[in-house]
PDB file of C-alpha atoms (C1' of nucleotides) in Angstrom:
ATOM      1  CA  UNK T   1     144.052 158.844  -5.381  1.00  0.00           C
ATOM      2  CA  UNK T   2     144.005 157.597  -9.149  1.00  0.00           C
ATOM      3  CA  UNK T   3     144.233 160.420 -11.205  1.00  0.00           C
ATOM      4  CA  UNK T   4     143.108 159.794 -15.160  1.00  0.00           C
ATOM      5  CA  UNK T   5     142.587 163.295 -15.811  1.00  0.00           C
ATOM      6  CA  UNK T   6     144.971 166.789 -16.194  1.00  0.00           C
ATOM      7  CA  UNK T   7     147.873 165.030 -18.291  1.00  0.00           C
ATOM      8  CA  UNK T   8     149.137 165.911 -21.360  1.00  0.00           C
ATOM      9  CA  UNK T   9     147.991 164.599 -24.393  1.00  0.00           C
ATOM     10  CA  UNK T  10     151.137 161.994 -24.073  1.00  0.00           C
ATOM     11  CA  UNK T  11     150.783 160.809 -20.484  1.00  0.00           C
ATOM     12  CA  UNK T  12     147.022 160.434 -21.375  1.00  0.00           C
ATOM     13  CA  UNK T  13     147.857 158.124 -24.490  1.00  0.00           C
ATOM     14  CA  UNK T  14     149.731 155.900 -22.340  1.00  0.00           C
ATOM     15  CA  UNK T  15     147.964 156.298 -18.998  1.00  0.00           C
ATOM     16  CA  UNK T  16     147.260 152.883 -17.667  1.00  0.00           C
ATOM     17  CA  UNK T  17     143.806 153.424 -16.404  1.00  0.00           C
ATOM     18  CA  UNK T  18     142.371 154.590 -19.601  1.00  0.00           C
ATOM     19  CA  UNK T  19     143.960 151.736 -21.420  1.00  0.00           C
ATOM     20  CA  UNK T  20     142.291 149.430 -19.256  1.00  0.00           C
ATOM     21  CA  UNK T  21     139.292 151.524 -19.133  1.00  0.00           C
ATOM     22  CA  UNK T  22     138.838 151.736 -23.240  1.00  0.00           C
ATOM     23  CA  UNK T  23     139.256 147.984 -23.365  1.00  0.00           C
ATOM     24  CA  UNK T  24     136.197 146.943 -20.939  1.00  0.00           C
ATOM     25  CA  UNK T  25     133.358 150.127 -21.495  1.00  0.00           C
ATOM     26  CA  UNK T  26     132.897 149.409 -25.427  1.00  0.00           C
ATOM     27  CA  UNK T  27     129.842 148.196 -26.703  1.00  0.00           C
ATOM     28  CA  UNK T  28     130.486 144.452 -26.303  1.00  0.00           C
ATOM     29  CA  UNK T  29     133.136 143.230 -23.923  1.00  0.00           C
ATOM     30  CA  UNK T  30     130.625 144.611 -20.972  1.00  0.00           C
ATOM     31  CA  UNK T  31     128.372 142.443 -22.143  1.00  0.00           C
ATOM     32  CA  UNK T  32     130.378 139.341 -22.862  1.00  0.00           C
ATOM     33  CA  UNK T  33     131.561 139.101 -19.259  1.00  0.00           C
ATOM     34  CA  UNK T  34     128.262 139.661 -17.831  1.00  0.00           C
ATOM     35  CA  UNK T  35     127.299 137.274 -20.044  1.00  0.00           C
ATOM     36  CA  UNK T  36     130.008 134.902 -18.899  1.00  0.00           C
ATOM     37  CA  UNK T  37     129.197 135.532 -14.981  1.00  0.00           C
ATOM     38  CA  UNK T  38     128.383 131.680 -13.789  1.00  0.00           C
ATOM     39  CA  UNK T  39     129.239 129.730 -16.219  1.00  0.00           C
ATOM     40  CA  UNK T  40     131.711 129.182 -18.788  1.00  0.00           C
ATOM     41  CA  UNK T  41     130.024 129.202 -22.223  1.00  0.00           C
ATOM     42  CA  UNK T  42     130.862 127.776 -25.958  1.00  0.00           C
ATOM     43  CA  UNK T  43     131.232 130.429 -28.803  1.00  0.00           C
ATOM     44  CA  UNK T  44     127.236 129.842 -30.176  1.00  0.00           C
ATOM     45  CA  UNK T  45     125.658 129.757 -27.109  1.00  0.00           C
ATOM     46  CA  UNK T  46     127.724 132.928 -25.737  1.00  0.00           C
ATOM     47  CA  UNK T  47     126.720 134.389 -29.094  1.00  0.00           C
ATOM     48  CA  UNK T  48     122.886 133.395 -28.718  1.00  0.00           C
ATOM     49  CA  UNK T  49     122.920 134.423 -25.179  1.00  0.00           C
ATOM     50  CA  UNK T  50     123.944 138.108 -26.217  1.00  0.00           C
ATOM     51  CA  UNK T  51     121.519 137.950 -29.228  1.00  0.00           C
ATOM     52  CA  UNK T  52     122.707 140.589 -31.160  1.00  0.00           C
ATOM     53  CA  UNK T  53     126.631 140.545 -31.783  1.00  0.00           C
ATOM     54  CA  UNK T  54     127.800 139.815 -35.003  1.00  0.00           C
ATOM     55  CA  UNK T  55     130.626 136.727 -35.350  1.00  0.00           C
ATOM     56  CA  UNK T  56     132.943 139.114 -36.384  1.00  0.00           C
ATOM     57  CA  UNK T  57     132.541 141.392 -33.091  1.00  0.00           C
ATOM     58  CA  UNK T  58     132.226 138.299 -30.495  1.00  0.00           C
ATOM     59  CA  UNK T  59     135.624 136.707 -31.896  1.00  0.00           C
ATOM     60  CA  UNK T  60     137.274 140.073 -31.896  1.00  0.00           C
ATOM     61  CA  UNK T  61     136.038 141.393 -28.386  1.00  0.00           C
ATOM     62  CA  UNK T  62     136.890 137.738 -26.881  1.00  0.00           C
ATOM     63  CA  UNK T  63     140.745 137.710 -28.091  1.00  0.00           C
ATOM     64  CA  UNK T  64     140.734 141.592 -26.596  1.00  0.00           C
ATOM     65  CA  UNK T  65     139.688 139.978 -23.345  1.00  0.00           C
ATOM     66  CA  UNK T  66     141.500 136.743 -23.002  1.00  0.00           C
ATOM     67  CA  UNK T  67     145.056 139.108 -23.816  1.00  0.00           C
ATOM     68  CA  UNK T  68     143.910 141.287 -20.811  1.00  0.00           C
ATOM     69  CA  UNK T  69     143.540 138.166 -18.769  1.00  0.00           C
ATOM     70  CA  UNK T  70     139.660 138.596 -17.976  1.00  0.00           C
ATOM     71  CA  UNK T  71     138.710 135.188 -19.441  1.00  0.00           C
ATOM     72  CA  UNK T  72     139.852 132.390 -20.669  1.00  0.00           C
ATOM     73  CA  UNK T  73     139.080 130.410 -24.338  1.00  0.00           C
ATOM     74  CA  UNK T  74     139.423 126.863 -24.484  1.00  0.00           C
ATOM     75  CA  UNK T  75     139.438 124.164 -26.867  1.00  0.00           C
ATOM     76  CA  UNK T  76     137.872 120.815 -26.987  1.00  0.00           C
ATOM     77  CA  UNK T  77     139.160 118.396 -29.443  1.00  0.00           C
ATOM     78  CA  UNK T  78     136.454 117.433 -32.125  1.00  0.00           C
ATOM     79  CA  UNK T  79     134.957 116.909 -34.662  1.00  0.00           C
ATOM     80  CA  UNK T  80     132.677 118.796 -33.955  1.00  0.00           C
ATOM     81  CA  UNK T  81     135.291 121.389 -32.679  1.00  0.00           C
ATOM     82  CA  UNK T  82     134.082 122.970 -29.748  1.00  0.00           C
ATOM     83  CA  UNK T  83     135.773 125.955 -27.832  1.00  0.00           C
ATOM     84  CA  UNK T  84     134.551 127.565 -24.601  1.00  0.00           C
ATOM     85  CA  UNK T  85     135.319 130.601 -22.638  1.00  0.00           C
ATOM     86  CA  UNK T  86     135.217 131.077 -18.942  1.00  0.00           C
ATOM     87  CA  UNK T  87     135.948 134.380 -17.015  1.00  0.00           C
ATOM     88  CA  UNK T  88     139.310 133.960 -14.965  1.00  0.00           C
ATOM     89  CA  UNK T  89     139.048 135.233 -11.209  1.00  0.00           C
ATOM     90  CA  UNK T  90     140.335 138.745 -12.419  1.00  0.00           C
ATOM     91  CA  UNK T  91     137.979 138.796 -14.926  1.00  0.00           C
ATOM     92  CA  UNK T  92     135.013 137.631 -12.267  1.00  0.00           C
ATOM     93  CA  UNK T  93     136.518 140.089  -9.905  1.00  0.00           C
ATOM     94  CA  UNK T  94     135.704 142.969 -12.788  1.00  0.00           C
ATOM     95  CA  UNK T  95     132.696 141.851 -12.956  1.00  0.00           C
ATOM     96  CA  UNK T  96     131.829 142.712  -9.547  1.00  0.00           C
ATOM     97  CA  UNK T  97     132.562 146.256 -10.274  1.00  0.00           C
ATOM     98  CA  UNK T  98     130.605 146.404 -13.479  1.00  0.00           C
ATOM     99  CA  UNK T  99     127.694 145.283 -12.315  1.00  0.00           C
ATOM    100  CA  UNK T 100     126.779 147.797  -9.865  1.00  0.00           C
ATOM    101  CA  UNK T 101     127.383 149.766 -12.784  1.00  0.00           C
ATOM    102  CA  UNK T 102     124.705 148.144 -14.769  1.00  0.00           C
ATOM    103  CA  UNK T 103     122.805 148.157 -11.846  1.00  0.00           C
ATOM    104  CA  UNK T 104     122.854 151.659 -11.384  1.00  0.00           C
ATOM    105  CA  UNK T 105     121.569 152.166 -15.216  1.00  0.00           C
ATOM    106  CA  UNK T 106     118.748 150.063 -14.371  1.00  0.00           C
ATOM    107  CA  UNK T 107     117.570 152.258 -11.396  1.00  0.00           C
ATOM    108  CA  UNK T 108     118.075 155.547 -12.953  1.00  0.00           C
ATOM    109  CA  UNK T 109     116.682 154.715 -16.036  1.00  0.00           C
ATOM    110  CA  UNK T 110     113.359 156.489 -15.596  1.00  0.00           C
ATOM    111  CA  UNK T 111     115.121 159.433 -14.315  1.00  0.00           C
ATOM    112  CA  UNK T 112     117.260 159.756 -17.031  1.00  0.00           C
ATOM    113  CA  UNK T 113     114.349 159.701 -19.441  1.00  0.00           C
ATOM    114  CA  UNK T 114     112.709 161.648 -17.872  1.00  0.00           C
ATOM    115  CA  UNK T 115     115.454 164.180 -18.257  1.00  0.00           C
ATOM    116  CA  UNK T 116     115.713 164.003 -21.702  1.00  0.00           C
ATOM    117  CA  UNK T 117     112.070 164.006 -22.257  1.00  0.00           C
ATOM    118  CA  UNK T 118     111.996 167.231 -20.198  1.00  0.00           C
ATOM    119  CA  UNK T 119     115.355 169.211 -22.083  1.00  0.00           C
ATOM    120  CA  UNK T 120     114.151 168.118 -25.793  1.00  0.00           C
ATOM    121  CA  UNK T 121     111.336 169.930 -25.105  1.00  0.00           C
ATOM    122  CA  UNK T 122     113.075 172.707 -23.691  1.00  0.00           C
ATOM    123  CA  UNK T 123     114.633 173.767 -26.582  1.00  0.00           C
ATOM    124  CA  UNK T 124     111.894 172.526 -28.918  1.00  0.00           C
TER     125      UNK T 124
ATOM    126  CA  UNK L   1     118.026 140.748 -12.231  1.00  0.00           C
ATOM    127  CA  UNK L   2     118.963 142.411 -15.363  1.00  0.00           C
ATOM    128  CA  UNK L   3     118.483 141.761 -18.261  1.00  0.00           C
ATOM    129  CA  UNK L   4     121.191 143.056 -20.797  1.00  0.00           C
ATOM    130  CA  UNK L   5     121.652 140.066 -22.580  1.00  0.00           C
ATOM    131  CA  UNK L   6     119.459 137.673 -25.220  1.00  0.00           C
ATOM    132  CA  UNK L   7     117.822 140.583 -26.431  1.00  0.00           C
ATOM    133  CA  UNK L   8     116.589 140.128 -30.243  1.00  0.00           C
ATOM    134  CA  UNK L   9     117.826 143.144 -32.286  1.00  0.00           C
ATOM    135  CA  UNK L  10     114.777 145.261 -31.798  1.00  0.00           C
ATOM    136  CA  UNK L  11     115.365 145.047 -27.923  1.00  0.00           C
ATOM    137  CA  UNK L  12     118.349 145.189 -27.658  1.00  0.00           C
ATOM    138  CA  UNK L  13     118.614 149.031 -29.662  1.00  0.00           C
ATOM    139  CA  UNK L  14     115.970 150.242 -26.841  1.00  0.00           C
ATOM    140  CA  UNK L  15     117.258 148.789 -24.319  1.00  0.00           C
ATOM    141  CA  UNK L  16     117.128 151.096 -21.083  1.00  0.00           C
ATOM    142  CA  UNK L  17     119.861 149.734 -19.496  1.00  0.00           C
ATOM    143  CA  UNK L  18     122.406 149.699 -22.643  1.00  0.00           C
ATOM    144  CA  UNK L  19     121.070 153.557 -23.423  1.00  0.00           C
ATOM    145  CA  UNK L  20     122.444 155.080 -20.357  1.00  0.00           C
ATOM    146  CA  UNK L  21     125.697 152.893 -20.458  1.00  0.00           C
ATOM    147  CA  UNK L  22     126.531 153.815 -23.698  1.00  0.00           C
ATOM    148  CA  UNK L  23     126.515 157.428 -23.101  1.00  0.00           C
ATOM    149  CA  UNK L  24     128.832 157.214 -19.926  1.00  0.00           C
ATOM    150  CA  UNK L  25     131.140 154.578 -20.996  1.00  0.00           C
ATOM    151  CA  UNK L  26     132.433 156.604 -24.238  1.00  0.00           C
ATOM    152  CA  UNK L  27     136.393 158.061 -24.265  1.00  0.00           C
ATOM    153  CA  UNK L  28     135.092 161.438 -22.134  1.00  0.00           C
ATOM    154  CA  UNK L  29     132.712 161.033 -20.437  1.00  0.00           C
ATOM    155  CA  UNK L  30     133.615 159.125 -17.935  1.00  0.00           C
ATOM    156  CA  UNK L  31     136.693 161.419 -17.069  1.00  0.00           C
ATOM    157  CA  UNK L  32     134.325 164.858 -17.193  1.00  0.00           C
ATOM    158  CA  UNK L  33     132.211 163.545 -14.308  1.00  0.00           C
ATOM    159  CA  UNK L  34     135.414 162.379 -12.321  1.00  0.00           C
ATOM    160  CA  UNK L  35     137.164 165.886 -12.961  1.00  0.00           C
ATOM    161  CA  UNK L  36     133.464 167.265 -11.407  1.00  0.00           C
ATOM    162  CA  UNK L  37     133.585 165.511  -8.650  1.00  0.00           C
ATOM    163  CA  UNK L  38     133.841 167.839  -5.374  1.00  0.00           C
ATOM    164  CA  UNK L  39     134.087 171.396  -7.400  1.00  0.00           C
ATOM    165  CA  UNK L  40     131.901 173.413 -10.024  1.00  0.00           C
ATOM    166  CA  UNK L  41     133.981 174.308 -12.864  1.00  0.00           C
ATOM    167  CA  UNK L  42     133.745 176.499 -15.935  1.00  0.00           C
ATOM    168  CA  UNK L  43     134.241 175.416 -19.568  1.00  0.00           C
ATOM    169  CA  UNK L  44     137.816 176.574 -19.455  1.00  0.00           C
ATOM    170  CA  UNK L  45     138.702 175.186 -16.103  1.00  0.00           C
ATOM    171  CA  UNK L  46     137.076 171.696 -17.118  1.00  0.00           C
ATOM    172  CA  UNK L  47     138.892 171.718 -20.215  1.00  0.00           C
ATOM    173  CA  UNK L  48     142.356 172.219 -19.056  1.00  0.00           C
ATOM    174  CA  UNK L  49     141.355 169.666 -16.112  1.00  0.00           C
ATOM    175  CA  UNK L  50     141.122 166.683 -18.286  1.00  0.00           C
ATOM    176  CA  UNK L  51     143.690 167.866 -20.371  1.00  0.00           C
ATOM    177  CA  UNK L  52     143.893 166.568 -23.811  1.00  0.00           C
ATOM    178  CA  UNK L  53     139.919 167.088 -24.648  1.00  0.00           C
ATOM    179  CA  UNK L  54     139.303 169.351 -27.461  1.00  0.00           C
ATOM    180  CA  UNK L  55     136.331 172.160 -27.583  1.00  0.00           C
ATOM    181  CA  UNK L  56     134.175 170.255 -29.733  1.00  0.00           C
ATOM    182  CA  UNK L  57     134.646 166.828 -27.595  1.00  0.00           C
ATOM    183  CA  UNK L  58     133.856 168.721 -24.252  1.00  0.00           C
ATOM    184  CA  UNK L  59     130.975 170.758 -25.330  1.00  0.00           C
ATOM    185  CA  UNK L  60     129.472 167.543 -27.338  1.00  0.00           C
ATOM    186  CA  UNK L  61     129.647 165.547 -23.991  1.00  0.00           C
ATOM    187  CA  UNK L  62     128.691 167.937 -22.012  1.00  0.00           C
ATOM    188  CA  UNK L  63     125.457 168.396 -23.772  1.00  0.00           C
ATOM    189  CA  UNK L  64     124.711 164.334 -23.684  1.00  0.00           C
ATOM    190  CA  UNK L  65     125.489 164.850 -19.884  1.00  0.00           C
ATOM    191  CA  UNK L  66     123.259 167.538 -19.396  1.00  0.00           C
ATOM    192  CA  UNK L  67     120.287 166.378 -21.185  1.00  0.00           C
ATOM    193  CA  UNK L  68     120.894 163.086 -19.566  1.00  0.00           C
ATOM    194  CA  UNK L  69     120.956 164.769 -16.038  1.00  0.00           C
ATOM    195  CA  UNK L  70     123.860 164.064 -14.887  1.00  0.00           C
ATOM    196  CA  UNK L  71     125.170 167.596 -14.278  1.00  0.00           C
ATOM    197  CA  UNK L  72     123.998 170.982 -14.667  1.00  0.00           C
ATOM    198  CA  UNK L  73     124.985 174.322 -17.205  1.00  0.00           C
ATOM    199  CA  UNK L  74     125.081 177.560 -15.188  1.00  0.00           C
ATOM    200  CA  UNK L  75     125.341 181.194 -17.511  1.00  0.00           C
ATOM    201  CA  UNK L  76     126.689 183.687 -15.586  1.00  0.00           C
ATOM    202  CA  UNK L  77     126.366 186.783 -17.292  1.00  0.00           C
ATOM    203  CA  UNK L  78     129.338 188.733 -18.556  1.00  0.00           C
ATOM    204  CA  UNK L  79     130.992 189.914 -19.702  1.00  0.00           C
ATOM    205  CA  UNK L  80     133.346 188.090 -19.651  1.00  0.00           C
ATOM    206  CA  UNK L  81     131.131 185.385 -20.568  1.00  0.00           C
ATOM    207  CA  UNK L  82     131.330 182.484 -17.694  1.00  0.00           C
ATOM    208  CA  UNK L  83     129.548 179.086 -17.950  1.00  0.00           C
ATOM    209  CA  UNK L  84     129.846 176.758 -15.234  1.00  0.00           C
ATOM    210  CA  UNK L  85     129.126 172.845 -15.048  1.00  0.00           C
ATOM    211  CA  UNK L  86     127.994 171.255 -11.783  1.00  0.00           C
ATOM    212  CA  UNK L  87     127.194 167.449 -11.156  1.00  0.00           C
ATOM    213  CA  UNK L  88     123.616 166.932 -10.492  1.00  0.00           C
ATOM    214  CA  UNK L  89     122.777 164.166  -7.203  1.00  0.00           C
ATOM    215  CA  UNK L  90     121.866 161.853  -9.465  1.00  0.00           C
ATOM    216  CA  UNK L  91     125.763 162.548 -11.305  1.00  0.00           C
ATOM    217  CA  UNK L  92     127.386 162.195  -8.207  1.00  0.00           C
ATOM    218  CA  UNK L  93     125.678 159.104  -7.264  1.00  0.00           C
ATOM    219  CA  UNK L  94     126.997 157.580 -10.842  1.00  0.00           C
ATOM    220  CA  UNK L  95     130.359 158.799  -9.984  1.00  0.00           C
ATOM    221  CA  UNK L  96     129.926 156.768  -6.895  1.00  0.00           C
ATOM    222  CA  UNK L  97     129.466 153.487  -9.402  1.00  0.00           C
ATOM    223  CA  UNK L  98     132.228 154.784 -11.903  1.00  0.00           C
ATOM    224  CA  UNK L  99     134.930 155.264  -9.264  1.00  0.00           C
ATOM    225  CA  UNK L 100     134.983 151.766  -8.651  1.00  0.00           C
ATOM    226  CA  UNK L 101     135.547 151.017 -11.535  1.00  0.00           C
ATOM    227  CA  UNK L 102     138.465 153.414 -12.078  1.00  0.00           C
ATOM    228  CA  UNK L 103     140.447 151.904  -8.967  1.00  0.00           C
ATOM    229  CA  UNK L 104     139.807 148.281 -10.120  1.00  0.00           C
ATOM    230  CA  UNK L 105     141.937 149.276 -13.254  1.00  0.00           C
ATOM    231  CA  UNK L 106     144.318 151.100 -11.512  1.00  0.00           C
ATOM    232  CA  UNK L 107     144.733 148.328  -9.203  1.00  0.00           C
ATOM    233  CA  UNK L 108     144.963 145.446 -11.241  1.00  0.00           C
ATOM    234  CA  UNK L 109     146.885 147.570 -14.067  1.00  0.00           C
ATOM    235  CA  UNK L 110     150.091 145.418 -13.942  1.00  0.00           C
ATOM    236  CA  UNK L 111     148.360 142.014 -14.188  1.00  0.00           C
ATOM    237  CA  UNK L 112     146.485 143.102 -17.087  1.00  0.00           C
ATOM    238  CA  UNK L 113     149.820 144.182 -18.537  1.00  0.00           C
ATOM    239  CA  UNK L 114     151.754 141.352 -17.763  1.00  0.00           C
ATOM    240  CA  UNK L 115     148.798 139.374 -19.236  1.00  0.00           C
ATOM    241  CA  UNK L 116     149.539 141.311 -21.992  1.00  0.00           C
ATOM    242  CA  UNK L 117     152.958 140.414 -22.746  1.00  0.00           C
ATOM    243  CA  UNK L 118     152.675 137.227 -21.944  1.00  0.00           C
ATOM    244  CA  UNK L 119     149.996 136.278 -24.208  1.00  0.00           C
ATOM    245  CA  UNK L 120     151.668 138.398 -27.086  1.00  0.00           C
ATOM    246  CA  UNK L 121     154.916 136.723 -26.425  1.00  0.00           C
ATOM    247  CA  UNK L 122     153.426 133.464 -26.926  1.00  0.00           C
ATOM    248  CA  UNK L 123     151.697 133.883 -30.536  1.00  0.00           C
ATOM    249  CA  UNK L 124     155.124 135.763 -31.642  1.00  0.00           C
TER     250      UNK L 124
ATOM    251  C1'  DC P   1     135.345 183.055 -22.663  1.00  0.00           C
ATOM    252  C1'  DA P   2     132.557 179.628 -24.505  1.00  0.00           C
ATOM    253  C1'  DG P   3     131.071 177.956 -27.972  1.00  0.00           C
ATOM    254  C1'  DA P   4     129.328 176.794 -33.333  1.00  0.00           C
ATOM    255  C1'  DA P   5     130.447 175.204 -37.987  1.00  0.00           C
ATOM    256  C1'  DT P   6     133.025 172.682 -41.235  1.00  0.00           C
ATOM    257  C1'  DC P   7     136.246 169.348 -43.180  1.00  0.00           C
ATOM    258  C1'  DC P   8     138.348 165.011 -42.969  1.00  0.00           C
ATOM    259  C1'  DG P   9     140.732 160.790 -41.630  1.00  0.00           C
ATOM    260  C1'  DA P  10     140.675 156.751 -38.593  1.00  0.00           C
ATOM    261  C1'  DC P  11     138.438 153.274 -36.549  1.00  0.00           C
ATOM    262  C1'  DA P  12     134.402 150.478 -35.040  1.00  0.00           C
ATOM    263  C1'  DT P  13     130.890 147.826 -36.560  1.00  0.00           C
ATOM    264  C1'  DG P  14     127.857 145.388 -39.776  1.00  0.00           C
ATOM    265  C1'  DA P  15     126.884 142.173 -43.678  1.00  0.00           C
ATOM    266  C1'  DT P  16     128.302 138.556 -46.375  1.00  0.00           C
ATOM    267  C1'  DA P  17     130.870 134.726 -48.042  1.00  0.00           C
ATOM    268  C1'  DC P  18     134.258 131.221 -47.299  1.00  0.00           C
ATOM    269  C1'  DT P  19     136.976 127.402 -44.461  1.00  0.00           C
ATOM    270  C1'  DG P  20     139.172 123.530 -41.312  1.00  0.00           C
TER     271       DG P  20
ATOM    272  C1'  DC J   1     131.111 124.510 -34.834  1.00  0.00           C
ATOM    273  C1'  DA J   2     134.042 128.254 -34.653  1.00  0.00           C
ATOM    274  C1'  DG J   3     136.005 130.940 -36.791  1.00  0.00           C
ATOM    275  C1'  DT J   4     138.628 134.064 -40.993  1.00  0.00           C
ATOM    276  C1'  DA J   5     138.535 137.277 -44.920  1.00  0.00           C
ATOM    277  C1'  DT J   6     136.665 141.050 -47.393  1.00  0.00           C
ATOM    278  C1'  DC J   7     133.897 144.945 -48.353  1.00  0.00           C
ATOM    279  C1'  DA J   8     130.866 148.744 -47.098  1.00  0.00           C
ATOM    280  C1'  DT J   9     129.415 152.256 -43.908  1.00  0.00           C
ATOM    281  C1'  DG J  10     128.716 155.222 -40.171  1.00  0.00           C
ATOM    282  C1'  DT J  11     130.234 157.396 -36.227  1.00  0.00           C
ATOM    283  C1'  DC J  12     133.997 159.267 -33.435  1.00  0.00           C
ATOM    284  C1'  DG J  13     137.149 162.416 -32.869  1.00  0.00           C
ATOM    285  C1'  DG J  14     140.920 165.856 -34.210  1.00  0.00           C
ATOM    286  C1'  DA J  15     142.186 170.264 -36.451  1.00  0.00           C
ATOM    287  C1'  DT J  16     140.804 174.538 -37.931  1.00  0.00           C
ATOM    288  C1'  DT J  17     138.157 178.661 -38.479  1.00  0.00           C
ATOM    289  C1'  DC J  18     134.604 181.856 -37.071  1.00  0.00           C
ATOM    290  C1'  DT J  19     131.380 184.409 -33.582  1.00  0.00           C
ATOM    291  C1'  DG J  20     128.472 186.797 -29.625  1.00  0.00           C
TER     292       DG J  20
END
DNA sequence: CAGAATCCGACATGATACTG
DNA sequence: CAGTATCATGTCGGATTCTG
């Protein structure tokens, strides 16, 4: 068993699962290697295939996951400079356990809004 | 299929998909539905479960749990006053997607950190 | 016991402008 | 094209105090 929880507020700053945990859930990375999933994308088409991600926010959330290993950034000798990222197999291999995540999300959507249809006007 | 991605702005802030992941991918939630998993537990219980959580954290994402569906709030009368939180089916069937998750980190934990290193090594 | 309310600092993110 | 630098802002989260 993996245990993440009931450690002391030291363990739990270095605990290994959340560290890896923290760096894939935020709002972008997620995104970026589902986004990546099949083929191995330059920076302005990753960032038009994503839509709304600032520069800023791609650039940052790509170095996060090329230093964990999950993809890989390459560059192609220019003009006009060209640089494209590819998931590595570790990072494809997370990908099969987000998207049944995602997946999930998807299905249970109604349900869920249902839910919070139903308690907002509870207490209304 | 899916569809997280090339969203234009307006889209992508009502998305379905993106709504429910970004309120079970933040810092607690993830670990209050693991520490649920199998037993009922009151506030206190939960709290000292998880560990290093304070009172406002817990109650906060308990609440966005609740309305979401994901678990249940049980008053027991007192006194002593007793609340209890339960996972609903439909929060033990996201546990079932989360857990996955969990062991891929814990698993591939020293790869990431070795990746880590290495790559910090090399820009030093 | 199980919260609610308040204050506050840290960080994440966005917008914009500039560069090799 | 693929960034970097800077500034502004909003939310997250911790600490503390108070209550039924």
């Amino acid at each position: 068993m993996v245990e993440v929880t009931a450690l002391t507020k030291e363990e739990a700053e270095h605990c290994p699962v959340r560290s890896v945990l923290t760096r894939v859930t935020g709002k972008w990375q997620m995104l970026i290697l589902l986004a990546l999933e099949g083929d191995e994308l330059r920076f302005g088409a990753l960032k038009r295939k994503i839509g709304d991600v600032t520069q800023r926010m791609l650039t940052e959330n790509l170095r996060t996951l090329e230093r964990d290993g999950h993809l890989t950034r390459t560059v192609h000798a220019g003009p006009p400079l060209a640089v494209s990222y590819a998931l590595t197999p570790q990072g494809l291999s997370l990908v099969g356990v987000l998207k049944p995540l995602v997946f999930w999300a998807a299905e249970h959507f109604d349900a869920i809004d249902a839910s919070r249809v139903k308690v907002d006007a509870a207490k209304a």
